[in-house]
Short mmCIF file of C-alpha atoms (C1' of nucleotides) in Angstrom, two decimals:
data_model
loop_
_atom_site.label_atom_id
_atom_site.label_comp_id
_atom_site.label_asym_id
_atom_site.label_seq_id
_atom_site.Cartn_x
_atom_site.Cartn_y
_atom_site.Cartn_z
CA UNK A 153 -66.31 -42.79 44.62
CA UNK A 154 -63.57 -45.73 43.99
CA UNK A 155 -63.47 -47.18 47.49
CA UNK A 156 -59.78 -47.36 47.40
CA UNK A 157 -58.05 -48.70 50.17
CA UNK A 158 -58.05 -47.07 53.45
CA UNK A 159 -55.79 -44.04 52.81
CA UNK A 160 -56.49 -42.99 56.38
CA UNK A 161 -53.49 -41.28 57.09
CA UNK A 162 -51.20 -41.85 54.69
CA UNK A 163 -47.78 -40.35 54.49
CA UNK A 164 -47.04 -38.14 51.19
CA UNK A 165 -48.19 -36.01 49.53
CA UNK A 166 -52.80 -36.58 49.55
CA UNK A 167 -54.14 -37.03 46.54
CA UNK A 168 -56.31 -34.09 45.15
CA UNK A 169 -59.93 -34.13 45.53
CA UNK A 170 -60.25 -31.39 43.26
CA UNK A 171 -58.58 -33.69 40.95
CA UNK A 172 -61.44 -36.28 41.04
CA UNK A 173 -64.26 -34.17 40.64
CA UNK A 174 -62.56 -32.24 38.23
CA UNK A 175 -61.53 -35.38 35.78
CA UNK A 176 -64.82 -36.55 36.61
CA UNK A 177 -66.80 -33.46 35.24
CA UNK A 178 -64.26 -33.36 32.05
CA UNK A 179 -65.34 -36.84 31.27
CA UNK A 180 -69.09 -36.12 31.33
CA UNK A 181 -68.03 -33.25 29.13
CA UNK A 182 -66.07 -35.09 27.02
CA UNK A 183 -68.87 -37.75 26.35
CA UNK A 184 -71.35 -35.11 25.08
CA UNK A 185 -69.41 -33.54 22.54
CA UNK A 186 -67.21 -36.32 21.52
CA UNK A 187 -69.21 -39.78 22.35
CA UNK A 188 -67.59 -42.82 24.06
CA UNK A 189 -65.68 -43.63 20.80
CA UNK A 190 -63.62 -40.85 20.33
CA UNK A 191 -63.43 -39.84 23.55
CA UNK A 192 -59.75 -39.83 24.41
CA UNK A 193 -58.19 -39.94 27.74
CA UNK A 194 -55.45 -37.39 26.53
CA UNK A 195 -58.16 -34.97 26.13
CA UNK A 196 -59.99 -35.75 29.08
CA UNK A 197 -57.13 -34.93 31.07
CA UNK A 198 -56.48 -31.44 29.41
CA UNK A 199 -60.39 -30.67 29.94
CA UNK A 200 -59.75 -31.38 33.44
CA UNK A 201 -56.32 -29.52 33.80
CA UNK A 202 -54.36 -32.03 35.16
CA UNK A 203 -51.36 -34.16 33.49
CA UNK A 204 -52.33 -37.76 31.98
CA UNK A 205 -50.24 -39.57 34.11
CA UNK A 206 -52.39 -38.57 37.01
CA UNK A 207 -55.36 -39.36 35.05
CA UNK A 208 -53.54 -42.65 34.98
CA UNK A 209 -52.38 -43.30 38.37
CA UNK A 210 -56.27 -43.46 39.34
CA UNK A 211 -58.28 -45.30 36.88
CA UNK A 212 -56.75 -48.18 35.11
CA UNK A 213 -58.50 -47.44 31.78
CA UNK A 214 -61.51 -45.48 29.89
CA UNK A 215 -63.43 -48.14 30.96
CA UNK A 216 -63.64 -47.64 34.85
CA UNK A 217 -63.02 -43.81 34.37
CA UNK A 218 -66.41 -43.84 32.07
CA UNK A 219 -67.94 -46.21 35.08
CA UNK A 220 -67.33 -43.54 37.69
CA UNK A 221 -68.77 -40.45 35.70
CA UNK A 222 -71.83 -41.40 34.56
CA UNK A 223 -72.59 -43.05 37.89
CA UNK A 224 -72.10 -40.09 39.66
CA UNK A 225 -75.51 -39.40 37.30
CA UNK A 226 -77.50 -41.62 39.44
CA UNK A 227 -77.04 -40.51 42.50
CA UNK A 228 -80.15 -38.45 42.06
CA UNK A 229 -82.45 -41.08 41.76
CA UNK A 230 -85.22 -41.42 44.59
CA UNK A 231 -88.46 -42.81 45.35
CA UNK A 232 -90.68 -40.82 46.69
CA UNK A 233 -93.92 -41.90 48.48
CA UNK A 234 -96.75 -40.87 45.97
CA UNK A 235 -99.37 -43.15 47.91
CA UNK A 236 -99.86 -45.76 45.28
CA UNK A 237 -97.93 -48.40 43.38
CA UNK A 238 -98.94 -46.90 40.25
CA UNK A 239 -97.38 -43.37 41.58
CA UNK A 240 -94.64 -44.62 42.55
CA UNK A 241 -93.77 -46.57 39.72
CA UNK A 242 -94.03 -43.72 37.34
CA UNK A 243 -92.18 -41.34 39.39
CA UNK A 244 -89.33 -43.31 39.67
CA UNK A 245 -89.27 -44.27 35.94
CA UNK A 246 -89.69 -40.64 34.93
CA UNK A 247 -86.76 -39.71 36.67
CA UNK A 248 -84.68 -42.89 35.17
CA UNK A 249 -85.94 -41.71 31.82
CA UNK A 250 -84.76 -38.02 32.33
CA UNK A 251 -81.14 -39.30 33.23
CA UNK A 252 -81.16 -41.68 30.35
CA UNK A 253 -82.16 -38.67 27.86
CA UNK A 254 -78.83 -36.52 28.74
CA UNK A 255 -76.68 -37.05 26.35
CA UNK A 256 -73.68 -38.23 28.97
CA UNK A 257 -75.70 -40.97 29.99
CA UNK A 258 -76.83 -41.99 26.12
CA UNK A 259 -72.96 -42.32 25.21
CA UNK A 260 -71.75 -43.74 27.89
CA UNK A 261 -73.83 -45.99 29.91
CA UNK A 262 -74.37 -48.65 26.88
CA UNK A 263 -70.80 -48.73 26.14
CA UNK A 264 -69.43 -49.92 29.05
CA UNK A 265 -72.12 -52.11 29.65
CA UNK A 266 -71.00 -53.40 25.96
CA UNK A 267 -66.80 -53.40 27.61
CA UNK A 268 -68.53 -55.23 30.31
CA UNK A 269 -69.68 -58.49 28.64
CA UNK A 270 -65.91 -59.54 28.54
CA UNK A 271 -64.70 -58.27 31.50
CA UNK A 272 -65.80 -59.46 34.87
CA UNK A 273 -64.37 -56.72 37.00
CA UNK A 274 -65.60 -54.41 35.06
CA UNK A 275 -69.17 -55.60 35.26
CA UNK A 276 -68.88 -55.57 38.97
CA UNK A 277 -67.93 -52.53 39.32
CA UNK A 278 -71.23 -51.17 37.12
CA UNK A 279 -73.01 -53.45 39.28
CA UNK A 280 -71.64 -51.57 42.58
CA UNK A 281 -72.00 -48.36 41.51
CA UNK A 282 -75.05 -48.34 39.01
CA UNK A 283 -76.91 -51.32 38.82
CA UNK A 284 -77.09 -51.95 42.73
CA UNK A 285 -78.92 -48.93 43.44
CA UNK A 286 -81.47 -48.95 41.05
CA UNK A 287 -82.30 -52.18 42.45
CA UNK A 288 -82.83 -50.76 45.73
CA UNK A 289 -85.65 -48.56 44.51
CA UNK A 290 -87.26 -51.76 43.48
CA UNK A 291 -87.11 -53.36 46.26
CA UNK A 292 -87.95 -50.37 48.41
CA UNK A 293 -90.93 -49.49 46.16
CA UNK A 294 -92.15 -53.23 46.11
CA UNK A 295 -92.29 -53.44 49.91
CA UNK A 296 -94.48 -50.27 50.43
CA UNK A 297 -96.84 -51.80 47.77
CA UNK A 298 -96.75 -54.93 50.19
CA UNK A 299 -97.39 -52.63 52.88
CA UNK A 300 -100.38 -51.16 51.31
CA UNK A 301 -101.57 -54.39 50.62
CA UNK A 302 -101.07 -53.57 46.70
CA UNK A 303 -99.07 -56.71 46.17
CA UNK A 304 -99.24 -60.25 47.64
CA UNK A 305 -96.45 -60.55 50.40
CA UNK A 306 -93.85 -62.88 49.54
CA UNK A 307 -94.05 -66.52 50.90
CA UNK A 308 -90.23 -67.25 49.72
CA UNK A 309 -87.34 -65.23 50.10
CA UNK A 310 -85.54 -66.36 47.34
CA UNK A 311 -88.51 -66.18 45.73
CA UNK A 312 -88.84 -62.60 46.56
CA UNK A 313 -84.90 -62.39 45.57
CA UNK A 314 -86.26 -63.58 42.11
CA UNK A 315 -89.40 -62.13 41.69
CA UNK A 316 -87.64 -58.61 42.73
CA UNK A 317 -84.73 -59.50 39.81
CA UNK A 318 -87.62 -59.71 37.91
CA UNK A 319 -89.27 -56.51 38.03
CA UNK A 320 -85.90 -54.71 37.98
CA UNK A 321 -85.40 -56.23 34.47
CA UNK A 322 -88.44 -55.49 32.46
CA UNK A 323 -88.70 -52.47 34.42
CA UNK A 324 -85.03 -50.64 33.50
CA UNK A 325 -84.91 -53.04 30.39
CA UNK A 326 -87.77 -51.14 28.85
CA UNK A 327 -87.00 -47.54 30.24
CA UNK A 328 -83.58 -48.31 28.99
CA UNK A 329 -84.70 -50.13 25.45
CA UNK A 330 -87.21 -47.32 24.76
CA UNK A 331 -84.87 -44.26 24.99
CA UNK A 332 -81.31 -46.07 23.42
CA UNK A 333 -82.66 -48.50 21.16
CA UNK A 334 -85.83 -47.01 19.59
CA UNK A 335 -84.55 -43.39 20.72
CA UNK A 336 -88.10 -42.20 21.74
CA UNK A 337 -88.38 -40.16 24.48
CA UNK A 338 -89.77 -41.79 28.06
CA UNK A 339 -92.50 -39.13 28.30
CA UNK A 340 -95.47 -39.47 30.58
CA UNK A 341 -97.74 -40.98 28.75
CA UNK A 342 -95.61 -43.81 27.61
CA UNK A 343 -94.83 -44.28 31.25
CA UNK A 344 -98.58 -44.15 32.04
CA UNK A 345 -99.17 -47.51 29.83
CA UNK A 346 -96.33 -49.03 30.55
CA UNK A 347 -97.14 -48.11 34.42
CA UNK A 348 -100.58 -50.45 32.84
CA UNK A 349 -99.40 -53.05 31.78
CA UNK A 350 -96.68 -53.91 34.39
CA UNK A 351 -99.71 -53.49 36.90
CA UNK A 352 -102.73 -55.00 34.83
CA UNK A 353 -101.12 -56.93 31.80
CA UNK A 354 -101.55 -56.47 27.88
CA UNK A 355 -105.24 -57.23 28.47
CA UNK A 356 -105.57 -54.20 30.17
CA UNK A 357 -104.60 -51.86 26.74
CA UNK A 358 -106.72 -51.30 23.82
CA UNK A 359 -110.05 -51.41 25.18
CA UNK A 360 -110.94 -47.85 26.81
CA UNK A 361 -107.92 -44.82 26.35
CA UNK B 23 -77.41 -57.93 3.21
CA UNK B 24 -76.18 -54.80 2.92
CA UNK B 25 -78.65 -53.68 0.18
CA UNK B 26 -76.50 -51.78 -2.37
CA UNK B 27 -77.45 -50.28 -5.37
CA UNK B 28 -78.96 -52.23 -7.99
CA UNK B 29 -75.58 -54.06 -9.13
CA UNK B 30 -77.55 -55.98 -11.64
CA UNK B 31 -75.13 -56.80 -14.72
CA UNK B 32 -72.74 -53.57 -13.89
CA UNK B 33 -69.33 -53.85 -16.38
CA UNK B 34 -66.25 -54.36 -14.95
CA UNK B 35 -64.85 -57.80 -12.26
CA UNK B 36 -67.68 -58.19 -9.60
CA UNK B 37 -67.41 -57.89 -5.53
CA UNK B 38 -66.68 -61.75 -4.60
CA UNK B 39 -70.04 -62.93 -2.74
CA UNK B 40 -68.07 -65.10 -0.74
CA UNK B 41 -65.68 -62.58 0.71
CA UNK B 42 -68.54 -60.60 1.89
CA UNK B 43 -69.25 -63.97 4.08
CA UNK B 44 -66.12 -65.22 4.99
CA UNK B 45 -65.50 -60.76 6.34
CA UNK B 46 -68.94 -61.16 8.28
CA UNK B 47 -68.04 -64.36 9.61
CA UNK B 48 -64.40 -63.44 10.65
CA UNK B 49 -66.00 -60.18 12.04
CA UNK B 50 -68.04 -62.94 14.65
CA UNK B 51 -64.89 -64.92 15.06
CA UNK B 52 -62.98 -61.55 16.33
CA UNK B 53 -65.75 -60.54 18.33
CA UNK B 54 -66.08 -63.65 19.91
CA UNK B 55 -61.97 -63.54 20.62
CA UNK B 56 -61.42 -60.33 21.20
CA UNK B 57 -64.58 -58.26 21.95
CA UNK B 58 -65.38 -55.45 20.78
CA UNK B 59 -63.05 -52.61 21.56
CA UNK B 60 -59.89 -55.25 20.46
CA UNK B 61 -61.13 -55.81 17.22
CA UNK B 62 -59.45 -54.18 14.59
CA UNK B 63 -60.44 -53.98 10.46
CA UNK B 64 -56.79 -55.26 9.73
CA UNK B 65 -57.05 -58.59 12.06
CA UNK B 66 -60.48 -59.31 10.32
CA UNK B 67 -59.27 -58.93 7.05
CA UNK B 68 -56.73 -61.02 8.11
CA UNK B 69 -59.11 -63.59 9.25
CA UNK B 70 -60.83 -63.24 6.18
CA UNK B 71 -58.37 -64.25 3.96
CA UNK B 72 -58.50 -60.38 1.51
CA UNK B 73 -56.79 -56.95 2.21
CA UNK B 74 -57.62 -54.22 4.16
CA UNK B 75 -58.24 -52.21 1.20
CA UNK B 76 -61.21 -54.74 0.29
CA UNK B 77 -62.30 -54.31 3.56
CA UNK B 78 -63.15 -50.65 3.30
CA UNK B 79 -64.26 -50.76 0.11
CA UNK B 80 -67.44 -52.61 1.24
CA UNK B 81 -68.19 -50.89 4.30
CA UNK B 82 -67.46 -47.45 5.69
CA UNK B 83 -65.80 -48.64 8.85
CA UNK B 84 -65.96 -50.87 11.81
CA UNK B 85 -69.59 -49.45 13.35
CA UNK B 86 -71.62 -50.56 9.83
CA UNK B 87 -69.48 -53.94 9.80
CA UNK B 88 -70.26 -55.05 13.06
CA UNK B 89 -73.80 -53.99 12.37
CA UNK B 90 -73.54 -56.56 9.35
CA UNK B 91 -72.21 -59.44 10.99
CA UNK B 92 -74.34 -59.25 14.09
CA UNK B 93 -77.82 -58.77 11.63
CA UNK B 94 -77.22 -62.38 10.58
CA UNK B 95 -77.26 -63.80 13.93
CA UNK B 96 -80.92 -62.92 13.75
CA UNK B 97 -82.10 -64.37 10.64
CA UNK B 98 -83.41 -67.20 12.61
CA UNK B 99 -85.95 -65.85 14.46
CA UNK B 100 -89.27 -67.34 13.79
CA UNK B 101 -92.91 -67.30 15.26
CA UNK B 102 -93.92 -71.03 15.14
CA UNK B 103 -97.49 -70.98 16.00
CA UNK B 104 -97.73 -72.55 19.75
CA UNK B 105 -101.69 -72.15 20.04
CA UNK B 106 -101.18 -69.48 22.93
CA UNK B 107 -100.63 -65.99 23.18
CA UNK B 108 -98.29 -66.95 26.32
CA UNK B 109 -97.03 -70.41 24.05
CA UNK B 110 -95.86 -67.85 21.99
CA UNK B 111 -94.05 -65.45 23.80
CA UNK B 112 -92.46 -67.80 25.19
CA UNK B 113 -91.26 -69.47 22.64
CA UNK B 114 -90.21 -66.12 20.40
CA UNK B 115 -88.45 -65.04 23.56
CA UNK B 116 -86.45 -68.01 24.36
CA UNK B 117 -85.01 -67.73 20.90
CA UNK B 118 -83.80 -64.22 21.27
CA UNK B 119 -82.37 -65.15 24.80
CA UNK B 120 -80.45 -67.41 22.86
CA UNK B 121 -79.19 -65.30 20.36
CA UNK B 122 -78.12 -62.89 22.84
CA UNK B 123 -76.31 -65.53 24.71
CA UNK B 124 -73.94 -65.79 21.89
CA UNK B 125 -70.89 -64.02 22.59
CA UNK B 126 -70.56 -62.24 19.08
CA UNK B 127 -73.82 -60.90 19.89
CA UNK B 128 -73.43 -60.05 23.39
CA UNK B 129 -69.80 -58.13 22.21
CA UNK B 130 -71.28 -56.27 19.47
CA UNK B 131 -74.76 -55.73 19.97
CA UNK B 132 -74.71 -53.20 22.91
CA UNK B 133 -71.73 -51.75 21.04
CA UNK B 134 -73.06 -50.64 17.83
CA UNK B 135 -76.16 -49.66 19.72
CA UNK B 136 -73.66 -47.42 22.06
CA UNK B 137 -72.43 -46.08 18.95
CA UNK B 138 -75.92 -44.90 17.55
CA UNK B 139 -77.15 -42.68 19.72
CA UNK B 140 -74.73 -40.36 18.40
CA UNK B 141 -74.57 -41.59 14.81
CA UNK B 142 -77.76 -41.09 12.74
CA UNK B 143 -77.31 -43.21 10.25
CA UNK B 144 -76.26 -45.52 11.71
CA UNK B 145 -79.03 -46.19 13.89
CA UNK B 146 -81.50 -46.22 11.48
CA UNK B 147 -78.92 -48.96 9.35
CA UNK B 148 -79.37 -51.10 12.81
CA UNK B 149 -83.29 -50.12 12.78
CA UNK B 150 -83.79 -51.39 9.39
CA UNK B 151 -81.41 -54.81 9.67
CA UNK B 152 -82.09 -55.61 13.49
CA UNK B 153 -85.09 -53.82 15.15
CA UNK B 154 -87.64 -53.83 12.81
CA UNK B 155 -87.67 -57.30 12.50
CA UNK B 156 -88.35 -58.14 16.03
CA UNK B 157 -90.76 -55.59 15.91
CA UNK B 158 -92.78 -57.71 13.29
CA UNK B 159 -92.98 -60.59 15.24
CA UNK B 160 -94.74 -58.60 17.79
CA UNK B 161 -97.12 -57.46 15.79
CA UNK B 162 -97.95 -60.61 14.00
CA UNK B 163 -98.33 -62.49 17.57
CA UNK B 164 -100.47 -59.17 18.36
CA UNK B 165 -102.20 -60.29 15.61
CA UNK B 166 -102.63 -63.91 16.23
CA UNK B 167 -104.07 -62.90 19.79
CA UNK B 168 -106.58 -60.53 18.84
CA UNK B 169 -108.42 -63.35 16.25
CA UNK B 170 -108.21 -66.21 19.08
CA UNK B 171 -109.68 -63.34 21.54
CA UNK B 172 -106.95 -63.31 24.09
CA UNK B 173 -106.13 -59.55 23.46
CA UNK B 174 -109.10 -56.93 22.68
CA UNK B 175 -109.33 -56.15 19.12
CA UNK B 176 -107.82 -52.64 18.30
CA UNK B 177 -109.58 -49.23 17.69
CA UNK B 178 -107.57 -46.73 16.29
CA UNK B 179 -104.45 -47.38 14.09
CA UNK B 180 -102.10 -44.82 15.83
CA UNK B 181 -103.26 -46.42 19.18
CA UNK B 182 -102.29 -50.08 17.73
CA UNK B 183 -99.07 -48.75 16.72
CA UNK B 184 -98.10 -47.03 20.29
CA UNK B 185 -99.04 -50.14 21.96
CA UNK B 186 -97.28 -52.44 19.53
CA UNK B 187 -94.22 -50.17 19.90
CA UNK B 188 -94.58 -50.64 24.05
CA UNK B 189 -95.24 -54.11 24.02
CA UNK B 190 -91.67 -54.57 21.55
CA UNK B 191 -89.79 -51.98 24.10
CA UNK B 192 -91.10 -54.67 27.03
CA UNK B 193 -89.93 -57.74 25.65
CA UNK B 194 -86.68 -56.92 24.24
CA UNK B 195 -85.75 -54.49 26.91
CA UNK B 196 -86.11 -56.86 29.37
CA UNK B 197 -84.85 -59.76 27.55
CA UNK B 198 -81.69 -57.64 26.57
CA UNK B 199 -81.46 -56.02 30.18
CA UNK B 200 -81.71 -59.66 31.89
CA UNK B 201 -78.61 -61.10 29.45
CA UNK B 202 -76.61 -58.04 29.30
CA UNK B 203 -76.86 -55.97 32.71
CA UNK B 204 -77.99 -58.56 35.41
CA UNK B 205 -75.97 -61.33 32.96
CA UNK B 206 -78.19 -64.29 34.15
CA UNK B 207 -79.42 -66.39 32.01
CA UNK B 208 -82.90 -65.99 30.04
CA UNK B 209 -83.86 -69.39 31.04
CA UNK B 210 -87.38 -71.38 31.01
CA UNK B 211 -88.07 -70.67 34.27
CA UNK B 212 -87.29 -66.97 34.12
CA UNK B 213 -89.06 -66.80 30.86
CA UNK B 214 -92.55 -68.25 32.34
CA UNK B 215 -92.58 -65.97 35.40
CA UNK B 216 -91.96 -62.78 32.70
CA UNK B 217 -94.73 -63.78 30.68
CA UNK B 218 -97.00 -64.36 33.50
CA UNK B 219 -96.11 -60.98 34.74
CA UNK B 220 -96.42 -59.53 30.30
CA UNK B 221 -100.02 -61.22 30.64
CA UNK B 222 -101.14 -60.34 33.91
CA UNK B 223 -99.36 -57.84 35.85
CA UNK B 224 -97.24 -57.70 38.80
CA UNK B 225 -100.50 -58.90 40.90
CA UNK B 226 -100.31 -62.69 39.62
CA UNK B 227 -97.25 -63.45 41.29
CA UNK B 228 -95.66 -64.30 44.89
CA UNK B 229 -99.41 -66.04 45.19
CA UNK B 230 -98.82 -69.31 44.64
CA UNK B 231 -95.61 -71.18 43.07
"C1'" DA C 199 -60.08 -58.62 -28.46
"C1'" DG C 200 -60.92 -54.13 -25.21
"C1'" DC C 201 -63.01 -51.88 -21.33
"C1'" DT C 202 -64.19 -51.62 -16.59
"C1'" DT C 203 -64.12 -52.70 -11.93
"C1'" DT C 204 -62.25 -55.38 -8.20
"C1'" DC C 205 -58.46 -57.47 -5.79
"C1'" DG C 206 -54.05 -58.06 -3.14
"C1'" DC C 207 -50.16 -55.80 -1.79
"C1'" DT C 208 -47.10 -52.20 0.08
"C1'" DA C 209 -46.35 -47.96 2.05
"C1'" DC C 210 -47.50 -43.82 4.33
"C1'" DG C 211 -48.80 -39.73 7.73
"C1'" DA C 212 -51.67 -39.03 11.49
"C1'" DG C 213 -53.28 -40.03 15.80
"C1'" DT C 214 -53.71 -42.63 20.27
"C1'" DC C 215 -52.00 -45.59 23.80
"C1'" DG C 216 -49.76 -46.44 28.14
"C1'" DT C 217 -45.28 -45.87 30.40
"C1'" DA C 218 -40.77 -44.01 32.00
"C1'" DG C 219 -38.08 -40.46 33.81
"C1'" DC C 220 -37.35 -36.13 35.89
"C1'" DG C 221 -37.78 -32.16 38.92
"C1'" DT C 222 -41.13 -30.01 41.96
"C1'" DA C 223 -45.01 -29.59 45.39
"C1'" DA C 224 -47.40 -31.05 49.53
"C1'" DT C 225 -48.05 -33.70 53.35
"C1'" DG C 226 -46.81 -36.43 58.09
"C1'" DG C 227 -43.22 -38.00 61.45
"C1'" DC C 228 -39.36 -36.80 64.26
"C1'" DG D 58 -37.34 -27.21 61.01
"C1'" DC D 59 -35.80 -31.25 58.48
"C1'" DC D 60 -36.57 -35.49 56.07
"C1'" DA D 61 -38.94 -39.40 54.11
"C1'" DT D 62 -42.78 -40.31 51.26
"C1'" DT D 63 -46.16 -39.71 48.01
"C1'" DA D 64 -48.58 -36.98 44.30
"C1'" DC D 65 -48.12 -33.82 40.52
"C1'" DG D 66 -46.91 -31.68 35.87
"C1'" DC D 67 -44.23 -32.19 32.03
"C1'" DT D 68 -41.73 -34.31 28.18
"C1'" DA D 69 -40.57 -37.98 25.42
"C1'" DC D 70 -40.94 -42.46 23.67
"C1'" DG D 71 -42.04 -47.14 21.07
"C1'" DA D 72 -45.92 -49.65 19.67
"C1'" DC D 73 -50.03 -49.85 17.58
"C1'" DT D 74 -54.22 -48.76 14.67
"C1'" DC D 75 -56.38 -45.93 11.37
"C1'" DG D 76 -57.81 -44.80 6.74
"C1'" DT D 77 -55.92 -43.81 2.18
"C1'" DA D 78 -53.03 -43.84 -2.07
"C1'" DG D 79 -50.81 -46.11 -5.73
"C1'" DC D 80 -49.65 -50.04 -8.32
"C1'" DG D 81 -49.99 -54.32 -11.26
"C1'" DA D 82 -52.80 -58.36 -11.89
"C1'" DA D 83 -57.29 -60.76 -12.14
"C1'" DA D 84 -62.11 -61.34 -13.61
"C1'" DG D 85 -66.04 -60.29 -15.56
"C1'" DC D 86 -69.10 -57.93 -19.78
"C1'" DT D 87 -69.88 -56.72 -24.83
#
DNA sequence: AGCTTTCGCTACGAGTCGTAGCGTAATGGC
DNA sequence: GCCATTACGCTACGACTCGTAGCGAAAGCT
């Protein structure tokens, strides 16, 4: 989860797995009933039944403790093959939606993205464990479109590199806007026009439902 | 700003207009310095040049201040007329790219929005200050669109009012997404290839250059 | 004038932070 | 089996921020 050093074979006492999954789970906890705000490591650690200083001897803040939590929420994500672009597209932003609509994710995800903006390890780190593999799915999705001769192959591979960036922006930039900034749920019809106009363009709305 | 009760000709010494800007503006000057988990009430009233005590008096605590001081950084969004439906999107969007490359917005923004989705009120106080102005600018470029031809005209109200609501979620989300999460600049370039993709889909690109 | 509200200032209890120090528990090496 | 090494739980601590209370002085209205 932290990609620590090696600890192969290290002599002492091993750390507790337990531990991790345990702090982990308190945190997730903590953010639902408490929010990122007041959500204080002190507690955490009592939720989790382990001393602070342990808490504290792993994560170097609430920052990268928050980081590792709510990642652990995205592990879940995957893309089906649903035989079309269009399929594909909604099925992966339906399950995006449903992990933006707990309550963990809400509190926590936007917070440390806010931490982020001022601290460049920190954004790495979301980038590693977050950002990175939703990006995949793009990528992965965008090919099998290519393969079905959906989409125009790519000519460039920066441009693909770009075009790819792209996509991955207006696509978790609106998932993400519509749920934490307008707070409206991600249901399936919203995903069917947005699913529209990504495809077709804002021409393609308002004529026939 | 902050839209108080009438105040018109109340007895008694009235609130100093200009410590309500020189607050707002020391609350950007401490975001910008310190971000926004470091910035404390007591430092900006500091900066501000009045106590603590006037501080609080004005505003309920450091969620509704930010709020404040970040709503002014978007007073100066405008929707010149550009004689295209893409002209203008363009143009609307590389003013919010800019306002979001500011680091008092970039601190505080994603903050106060992280803060919202588990205070009420407070979302609707960055609705009313923030959001729905954006959101007007949509609609009125909708607008403009629709009477050149370059949109079909709307049928039913509801239905303009979904799609108005998708088309804002689009924009900003991916705007906000692109400056925030992938933190890479909202340039020119990056803004054509979005609105190419806004206007006509996913299709129109990796063709040609 | 007199009344009312705001302002700056000081002080306060409450709560959190992150760390240090200690004795104990759990490993691996010999 | 013994020892070095590391992790753990616990307590305590100074430093800091929070939000509020109380006071006298200032600034407006009638």
């Amino acid at each position: 989860m932290q990609s620590r050093s090696p600890a192969a074979s290290r002599p002492g006492r091993p750390r507790s797995a337990a531990a991790d999954t345990a702090i982990l789970a308190a945190t997730r906890a903590a953010l639902v009933e408490l929010g990122w705000s007041k959500l204080t490591l002190g507690d955490v650690a009592t939720r989790a039944g382990v001393a602070k200083t342990t808490l504290y001897r792993r994560w170097s803040g609430k920052n990268e403790l928050v980081v590792d939590a709510v990642a652990e929420l995205f592990d879940e994500l995957r893309l089906p093959d649903r035989g079309s672009l269009a399929a594909d597209i909604e099925g992966v932003v339906l399950q995006f939606a449903a992990i933006l609509a707990r309550p963990e994710a809400r509190s926590g995800l936007m917070a440390v993205v806010a931490e982020s903006t001022r601290d460049d390890a920190l954004r790495e780190r979301i980038r590693e464990s977050i950002v990175e593999r939703q990006k995949r799915l793009v990528v992965e999705g965008r090919a099998r479109a290519q393969a079905r001769g959906e989409l125009p192959p790519e000519t460039d591979p920066a441009d693909a590199a770009r075009t790819a960036d792209l996509i991955f922006d207006v696509v978790a930039g609106a998932v993400v806007h519509r749920t934490l900034v307008s707070a409206e749920p991600a249901d399936e019809e919203w995903v069917r026009s947005f699913t529209r106009v990504l495809l077709l363009g804002l021409g393609s709305l308002g004529g026939a439902a």
